[in-house]
Amino acid sequence: MKAFILMRKDISFCFSWILVAVILTIIAPIYFIYMTDINRILFEPVCLLSPLLGCNIVLSRICYIEDNYGTRKFLSTLPITRSQKILSRYFVGFVFIVFFMLVAVCNAIIVLDVSLHAKFLLIAISVGHIFEGLYLLFYYRWGVAVAQYAFLGTIGMFAVIYYIFDKINIPLLNITVNIATGTILFLVSVVIYVISAFLSCIYEKNIRL
């Protein structure tokens, strides 16, 4: 219950950033569909990366606030363990991953009139779990700056890989061809997310309050 109270405070402190992230998630695919001439190449990665960026905007803001010395001193006075604090961050990350992916899918179906398969949602949420799990792990191990650089670097690497696959006529997001494979990827991403949370609980003890 104490962890949920902390989670609610995180959301209330970052409410304006949540609105900005939702707008980005909605606007980015619309822009690339109607305002560019390279829709076929960019639409799929934009639909995947825009909710990831939206989620990262919110989560990085939460981590930035927590990384402040005054915030750390305040958290140390609360009747909440370090593990509860960390797990609340991971739960917030999970909720935002699902939320922003659903926003992206609803935007594609309702606004853009683009049909997306269920496997897309599985892949997107799975990739979101992996990205945010690594982000939080890097944050609790090395701090918010390193976590942010690592996230942006991974986004850039994904974009390059997608572009290369597209150039050789292998649609990267179509490699997972059925729901079963997508489900396996989802379960693997959950395992990675849980392992990341476990390692963060270990590493966080080295972070100075």
PDB file of C-alpha atoms in Angstrom:
ATOM      1  CA  MET A   1       0.000   0.000   0.000  1.00  0.00           C
ATOM      2  CA  LYS A   2       2.856   2.411   0.833  1.00  0.00           C
ATOM      3  CA  ALA A   3       4.413   1.731  -2.553  1.00  0.00           C
ATOM      4  CA  PHE A   4       1.095   2.567  -4.250  1.00  0.00           C
ATOM      5  CA  ILE A   5       0.964   5.870  -2.378  1.00  0.00           C
ATOM      6  CA  LEU A   6       4.449   6.702  -3.685  1.00  0.00           C
ATOM      7  CA  MET A   7       3.383   5.683  -7.183  1.00  0.00           C
ATOM      8  CA  ARG A   8       0.361   7.985  -6.999  1.00  0.00           C
ATOM      9  CA  LYS A   9       2.608  10.882  -5.966  1.00  0.00           C
ATOM     10  CA  ASP A  10       4.908  10.171  -8.902  1.00  0.00           C
ATOM     11  CA  ILE A  11       1.987  10.389 -11.304  1.00  0.00           C
ATOM     12  CA  SER A  12       0.598  13.573  -9.745  1.00  0.00           C
ATOM     13  CA  PHE A  13       4.012  15.308  -9.879  1.00  0.00           C
ATOM     14  CA  CYS A  14       4.438  14.430 -13.569  1.00  0.00           C
ATOM     15  CA  PHE A  15       0.866  14.900 -14.786  1.00  0.00           C
ATOM     16  CA  SER A  16       1.762  17.701 -17.218  1.00  0.00           C
ATOM     17  CA  TRP A  17       4.564  15.552 -18.661  1.00  0.00           C
ATOM     18  CA  ILE A  18       2.112  12.693 -19.099  1.00  0.00           C
ATOM     19  CA  LEU A  19      -0.106  14.975 -21.198  1.00  0.00           C
ATOM     20  CA  VAL A  20       2.888  16.014 -23.328  1.00  0.00           C
ATOM     21  CA  ALA A  21       3.846  12.365 -23.837  1.00  0.00           C
ATOM     22  CA  VAL A  22       0.298  11.405 -24.852  1.00  0.00           C
ATOM     23  CA  ILE A  23       0.222  14.247 -27.391  1.00  0.00           C
ATOM     24  CA  LEU A  24       3.575  13.085 -28.813  1.00  0.00           C
ATOM     25  CA  THR A  25       2.327   9.506 -29.077  1.00  0.00           C
ATOM     26  CA  ILE A  26      -0.730  10.662 -31.017  1.00  0.00           C
ATOM     27  CA  ILE A  27       0.808  13.383 -33.180  1.00  0.00           C
ATOM     28  CA  ALA A  28       4.007  11.635 -34.343  1.00  0.00           C
ATOM     29  CA  PRO A  29       2.315   8.884 -36.443  1.00  0.00           C
ATOM     30  CA  ILE A  30      -0.193  11.391 -37.853  1.00  0.00           C
ATOM     31  CA  TYR A  31       2.650  13.662 -38.932  1.00  0.00           C
ATOM     32  CA  PHE A  32       4.572  10.897 -40.685  1.00  0.00           C
ATOM     33  CA  ILE A  33       1.441   9.551 -42.376  1.00  0.00           C
ATOM     34  CA  TYR A  34       0.188  12.851 -43.803  1.00  0.00           C
ATOM     35  CA  MET A  35       3.244  15.154 -43.909  1.00  0.00           C
ATOM     36  CA  THR A  36       6.066  13.006 -45.303  1.00  0.00           C
ATOM     37  CA  ASP A  37       6.744  11.059 -48.484  1.00  0.00           C
ATOM     38  CA  ILE A  38       8.425   8.086 -46.790  1.00  0.00           C
ATOM     39  CA  ASN A  39       5.421   6.673 -44.963  1.00  0.00           C
ATOM     40  CA  ARG A  40       6.049   3.026 -45.870  1.00  0.00           C
ATOM     41  CA  ILE A  41       9.511   3.071 -44.343  1.00  0.00           C
ATOM     42  CA  LEU A  42       8.730   5.069 -41.232  1.00  0.00           C
ATOM     43  CA  PHE A  43       5.151   4.240 -40.214  1.00  0.00           C
ATOM     44  CA  GLU A  44       5.805   0.951 -38.413  1.00  0.00           C
ATOM     45  CA  PRO A  45       8.828   2.137 -36.392  1.00  0.00           C
ATOM     46  CA  VAL A  46       7.119   5.448 -35.601  1.00  0.00           C
ATOM     47  CA  CYS A  47       4.059   3.587 -34.285  1.00  0.00           C
ATOM     48  CA  LEU A  48       6.410   1.545 -32.111  1.00  0.00           C
ATOM     49  CA  LEU A  49       8.913   4.217 -31.081  1.00  0.00           C
ATOM     50  CA  SER A  50       6.527   7.109 -30.373  1.00  0.00           C
ATOM     51  CA  PRO A  51       4.858   5.380 -27.393  1.00  0.00           C
ATOM     52  CA  LEU A  52       8.302   4.238 -26.194  1.00  0.00           C
ATOM     53  CA  LEU A  53       9.507   7.837 -26.288  1.00  0.00           C
ATOM     54  CA  GLY A  54       6.304   8.987 -24.598  1.00  0.00           C
ATOM     55  CA  CYS A  55       6.760   6.459 -21.821  1.00  0.00           C
ATOM     56  CA  ASN A  56      10.416   7.400 -21.461  1.00  0.00           C
ATOM     57  CA  ILE A  57       9.565  11.104 -21.147  1.00  0.00           C
ATOM     58  CA  VAL A  58       7.424  10.365 -18.097  1.00  0.00           C
ATOM     59  CA  LEU A  59       9.681   7.739 -16.539  1.00  0.00           C
ATOM     60  CA  SER A  60      12.841   9.812 -17.021  1.00  0.00           C
ATOM     61  CA  ARG A  61      11.108  12.780 -15.388  1.00  0.00           C
ATOM     62  CA  ILE A  62      10.186  10.619 -12.397  1.00  0.00           C
ATOM     63  CA  CYS A  63      13.772   9.385 -12.148  1.00  0.00           C
ATOM     64  CA  TYR A  64      15.138  12.924 -12.557  1.00  0.00           C
ATOM     65  CA  ILE A  65      13.000  14.142  -9.647  1.00  0.00           C
ATOM     66  CA  GLU A  66      14.072  11.173  -7.531  1.00  0.00           C
ATOM     67  CA  ASP A  67      17.740  11.749  -8.418  1.00  0.00           C
ATOM     68  CA  ASN A  68      17.606  15.152  -6.730  1.00  0.00           C
ATOM     69  CA  TYR A  69      19.405  15.177  -3.375  1.00  0.00           C
ATOM     70  CA  GLY A  70      16.497  16.859  -1.607  1.00  0.00           C
ATOM     71  CA  THR A  71      14.084  14.244  -2.922  1.00  0.00           C
ATOM     72  CA  ARG A  72      16.366  11.460  -1.739  1.00  0.00           C
ATOM     73  CA  LYS A  73      16.521  12.967   1.732  1.00  0.00           C
ATOM     74  CA  PHE A  74      12.748  13.238   1.765  1.00  0.00           C
ATOM     75  CA  LEU A  75      12.287   9.629   0.630  1.00  0.00           C
ATOM     76  CA  SER A  76      14.653   8.467   3.343  1.00  0.00           C
ATOM     77  CA  THR A  77      12.250   9.875   5.957  1.00  0.00           C
ATOM     78  CA  LEU A  78       9.258   7.948   4.624  1.00  0.00           C
ATOM     79  CA  PRO A  79       8.223   4.620   6.188  1.00  0.00           C
ATOM     80  CA  ILE A  80       8.999   2.747   2.970  1.00  0.00           C
ATOM     81  CA  THR A  81      11.811   0.341   2.175  1.00  0.00           C
ATOM     82  CA  ARG A  82      14.201   0.813  -0.721  1.00  0.00           C
ATOM     83  CA  SER A  83      12.841  -2.315  -2.382  1.00  0.00           C
ATOM     84  CA  GLN A  84       9.289  -0.951  -2.188  1.00  0.00           C
ATOM     85  CA  LYS A  85      10.458   2.316  -3.732  1.00  0.00           C
ATOM     86  CA  ILE A  86      12.186   0.525  -6.603  1.00  0.00           C
ATOM     87  CA  LEU A  87       9.313  -1.874  -7.238  1.00  0.00           C
ATOM     88  CA  SER A  88       6.887   1.047  -7.333  1.00  0.00           C
ATOM     89  CA  ARG A  89       9.021   2.581 -10.118  1.00  0.00           C
ATOM     90  CA  TYR A  90       8.916  -0.673 -12.054  1.00  0.00           C
ATOM     91  CA  PHE A  91       5.161  -0.943 -11.598  1.00  0.00           C
ATOM     92  CA  VAL A  92       4.747   2.625 -12.840  1.00  0.00           C
ATOM     93  CA  GLY A  93       6.911   1.750 -15.844  1.00  0.00           C
ATOM     94  CA  PHE A  94       4.774  -1.298 -16.603  1.00  0.00           C
ATOM     95  CA  VAL A  95       1.545   0.693 -16.364  1.00  0.00           C
ATOM     96  CA  PHE A  96       2.879   3.433 -18.648  1.00  0.00           C
ATOM     97  CA  ILE A  97       4.187   0.939 -21.202  1.00  0.00           C
ATOM     98  CA  VAL A  98       0.754  -0.662 -21.527  1.00  0.00           C
ATOM     99  CA  PHE A  99      -1.028   2.704 -21.442  1.00  0.00           C
ATOM    100  CA  PHE A 100       1.064   4.388 -24.167  1.00  0.00           C
ATOM    101  CA  MET A 101       0.992   1.326 -26.389  1.00  0.00           C
ATOM    102  CA  LEU A 102      -2.810   1.223 -26.142  1.00  0.00           C
ATOM    103  CA  VAL A 103      -2.912   4.949 -26.971  1.00  0.00           C
ATOM    104  CA  ALA A 104      -0.768   4.284 -30.055  1.00  0.00           C
ATOM    105  CA  VAL A 105      -2.912   1.360 -31.201  1.00  0.00           C
ATOM    106  CA  CYS A 106      -6.207   3.251 -30.660  1.00  0.00           C
ATOM    107  CA  ASN A 107      -4.738   6.231 -32.510  1.00  0.00           C
ATOM    108  CA  ALA A 108      -3.755   4.031 -35.467  1.00  0.00           C
ATOM    109  CA  ILE A 109      -7.169   2.357 -35.645  1.00  0.00           C
ATOM    110  CA  ILE A 110      -9.478   5.298 -34.909  1.00  0.00           C
ATOM    111  CA  VAL A 111      -7.628   8.335 -36.274  1.00  0.00           C
ATOM    112  CA  LEU A 112      -5.381   6.882 -38.972  1.00  0.00           C
ATOM    113  CA  ASP A 113      -7.759   4.062 -39.996  1.00  0.00           C
ATOM    114  CA  VAL A 114      -4.848   1.627 -40.034  1.00  0.00           C
ATOM    115  CA  SER A 115      -5.440  -1.970 -39.017  1.00  0.00           C
ATOM    116  CA  LEU A 116      -2.846  -3.336 -36.598  1.00  0.00           C
ATOM    117  CA  HIS A 117      -2.584  -7.006 -35.727  1.00  0.00           C
ATOM    118  CA  ALA A 118      -2.613  -8.266 -32.142  1.00  0.00           C
ATOM    119  CA  LYS A 119       0.978  -9.381 -32.657  1.00  0.00           C
ATOM    120  CA  PHE A 120       1.969  -5.729 -33.055  1.00  0.00           C
ATOM    121  CA  LEU A 121       0.709  -4.941 -29.562  1.00  0.00           C
ATOM    122  CA  LEU A 122       2.557  -7.946 -28.144  1.00  0.00           C
ATOM    123  CA  ILE A 123       5.788  -6.945 -29.867  1.00  0.00           C
ATOM    124  CA  ALA A 124       5.408  -3.310 -28.868  1.00  0.00           C
ATOM    125  CA  ILE A 125       4.739  -4.053 -25.193  1.00  0.00           C
ATOM    126  CA  SER A 126       7.564  -6.604 -25.157  1.00  0.00           C
ATOM    127  CA  VAL A 127      10.037  -4.116 -26.607  1.00  0.00           C
ATOM    128  CA  GLY A 128       8.731  -1.551 -24.115  1.00  0.00           C
ATOM    129  CA  HIS A 129       9.400  -3.914 -21.212  1.00  0.00           C
ATOM    130  CA  ILE A 130      12.963  -4.501 -22.381  1.00  0.00           C
ATOM    131  CA  PHE A 131      13.688  -0.810 -23.032  1.00  0.00           C
ATOM    132  CA  GLU A 132      12.274   0.436 -19.732  1.00  0.00           C
ATOM    133  CA  GLY A 133      13.715  -2.468 -17.757  1.00  0.00           C
ATOM    134  CA  LEU A 134      17.181  -1.603 -19.041  1.00  0.00           C
ATOM    135  CA  TYR A 135      16.554   2.106 -18.479  1.00  0.00           C
ATOM    136  CA  LEU A 136      15.659   1.596 -14.806  1.00  0.00           C
ATOM    137  CA  LEU A 137      18.536  -0.831 -14.306  1.00  0.00           C
ATOM    138  CA  PHE A 138      21.005   1.691 -15.726  1.00  0.00           C
ATOM    139  CA  TYR A 139      19.420   4.424 -13.618  1.00  0.00           C
ATOM    140  CA  TYR A 140      19.760   2.575 -10.341  1.00  0.00           C
ATOM    141  CA  ARG A 141      23.274   1.424 -11.232  1.00  0.00           C
ATOM    142  CA  TRP A 142      24.816   4.556 -12.809  1.00  0.00           C
ATOM    143  CA  GLY A 143      22.295   7.390 -12.533  1.00  0.00           C
ATOM    144  CA  VAL A 144      19.722   9.144 -14.694  1.00  0.00           C
ATOM    145  CA  ALA A 145      22.188  10.670 -17.205  1.00  0.00           C
ATOM    146  CA  VAL A 146      23.710   7.327 -18.191  1.00  0.00           C
ATOM    147  CA  ALA A 147      20.258   5.748 -18.366  1.00  0.00           C
ATOM    148  CA  GLN A 148      19.027   8.463 -20.713  1.00  0.00           C
ATOM    149  CA  TYR A 149      22.032   8.250 -23.025  1.00  0.00           C
ATOM    150  CA  ALA A 150      21.719   4.465 -23.145  1.00  0.00           C
ATOM    151  CA  PHE A 151      18.017   4.699 -24.002  1.00  0.00           C
ATOM    152  CA  LEU A 152      18.558   7.203 -26.810  1.00  0.00           C
ATOM    153  CA  GLY A 153      21.468   5.154 -28.135  1.00  0.00           C
ATOM    154  CA  THR A 154      19.307   2.038 -28.203  1.00  0.00           C
ATOM    155  CA  ILE A 155      16.540   3.920 -30.028  1.00  0.00           C
ATOM    156  CA  GLY A 156      19.070   5.077 -32.622  1.00  0.00           C
ATOM    157  CA  MET A 157      20.454   1.566 -33.030  1.00  0.00           C
ATOM    158  CA  PHE A 158      16.947   0.181 -33.545  1.00  0.00           C
ATOM    159  CA  ALA A 159      16.224   2.821 -36.200  1.00  0.00           C
ATOM    160  CA  VAL A 160      19.437   1.944 -38.066  1.00  0.00           C
ATOM    161  CA  ILE A 161      18.709  -1.798 -37.901  1.00  0.00           C
ATOM    162  CA  TYR A 162      15.157  -1.226 -39.140  1.00  0.00           C
ATOM    163  CA  TYR A 163      16.411   0.912 -42.028  1.00  0.00           C
ATOM    164  CA  ILE A 164      18.947  -1.753 -43.047  1.00  0.00           C
ATOM    165  CA  PHE A 165      16.339  -4.515 -42.950  1.00  0.00           C
ATOM    166  CA  ASP A 166      13.940  -2.372 -44.973  1.00  0.00           C
ATOM    167  CA  LYS A 167      16.628  -1.724 -47.592  1.00  0.00           C
ATOM    168  CA  ILE A 168      17.125  -5.456 -48.097  1.00  0.00           C
ATOM    169  CA  ASN A 169      13.337  -5.934 -48.254  1.00  0.00           C
ATOM    170  CA  ILE A 170      12.925  -7.743 -44.935  1.00  0.00           C
ATOM    171  CA  PRO A 171      10.207  -5.959 -42.902  1.00  0.00           C
ATOM    172  CA  LEU A 172      11.655  -6.199 -39.397  1.00  0.00           C
ATOM    173  CA  LEU A 173       8.329  -6.043 -37.553  1.00  0.00           C
ATOM    174  CA  ASN A 174       6.942  -8.890 -39.691  1.00  0.00           C
ATOM    175  CA  ILE A 175       9.618 -11.352 -38.622  1.00  0.00           C
ATOM    176  CA  THR A 176       7.347 -12.400 -35.760  1.00  0.00           C
ATOM    177  CA  VAL A 177       4.700 -14.026 -37.917  1.00  0.00           C
ATOM    178  CA  ASN A 178       2.208 -15.387 -35.412  1.00  0.00           C
ATOM    179  CA  ILE A 179       0.629 -14.786 -32.039  1.00  0.00           C
ATOM    180  CA  ALA A 180       2.451 -17.721 -30.438  1.00  0.00           C
ATOM    181  CA  THR A 181       5.876 -16.267 -31.204  1.00  0.00           C
ATOM    182  CA  GLY A 182       4.726 -12.854 -30.034  1.00  0.00           C
ATOM    183  CA  THR A 183       3.489 -14.392 -26.784  1.00  0.00           C
ATOM    184  CA  ILE A 184       6.855 -16.069 -26.225  1.00  0.00           C
ATOM    185  CA  LEU A 185       8.598 -12.733 -26.814  1.00  0.00           C
ATOM    186  CA  PHE A 186       6.219 -11.101 -24.327  1.00  0.00           C
ATOM    187  CA  LEU A 187       6.981 -13.706 -21.645  1.00  0.00           C
ATOM    188  CA  VAL A 188      10.718 -13.324 -22.245  1.00  0.00           C
ATOM    189  CA  SER A 189      10.401  -9.553 -21.878  1.00  0.00           C
ATOM    190  CA  VAL A 190       8.538  -9.994 -18.577  1.00  0.00           C
ATOM    191  CA  VAL A 191      11.360 -12.220 -17.303  1.00  0.00           C
ATOM    192  CA  ILE A 192      13.920  -9.582 -18.346  1.00  0.00           C
ATOM    193  CA  TYR A 193      11.847  -6.906 -16.595  1.00  0.00           C
ATOM    194  CA  VAL A 194      11.690  -8.941 -13.366  1.00  0.00           C
ATOM    195  CA  ILE A 195      15.434  -9.675 -13.476  1.00  0.00           C
ATOM    196  CA  SER A 196      16.078  -5.968 -14.025  1.00  0.00           C
ATOM    197  CA  ALA A 197      13.979  -5.133 -10.942  1.00  0.00           C
ATOM    198  CA  PHE A 198      15.873  -7.700  -8.866  1.00  0.00           C
ATOM    199  CA  LEU A 199      19.261  -6.348  -9.956  1.00  0.00           C
ATOM    200  CA  SER A 200      18.118  -2.764  -9.323  1.00  0.00           C
ATOM    201  CA  CYS A 201      17.239  -3.683  -5.735  1.00  0.00           C
ATOM    202  CA  ILE A 202      20.810  -4.940  -5.346  1.00  0.00           C
ATOM    203  CA  TYR A 203      22.530  -2.009  -7.039  1.00  0.00           C
ATOM    204  CA  GLU A 204      20.441   0.702  -5.374  1.00  0.00           C
ATOM    205  CA  LYS A 205      22.175   0.168  -2.075  1.00  0.00           C
ATOM    206  CA  ASN A 206      25.264   1.741  -3.658  1.00  0.00           C
ATOM    207  CA  ILE A 207      23.394   4.970  -4.477  1.00  0.00           C
ATOM    208  CA  ARG A 208      23.965   7.705  -1.923  1.00  0.00           C
ATOM    209  CA  LEU A 209      20.864   9.068  -0.223  1.00  0.00           C
TER     210      LEU A 209
END
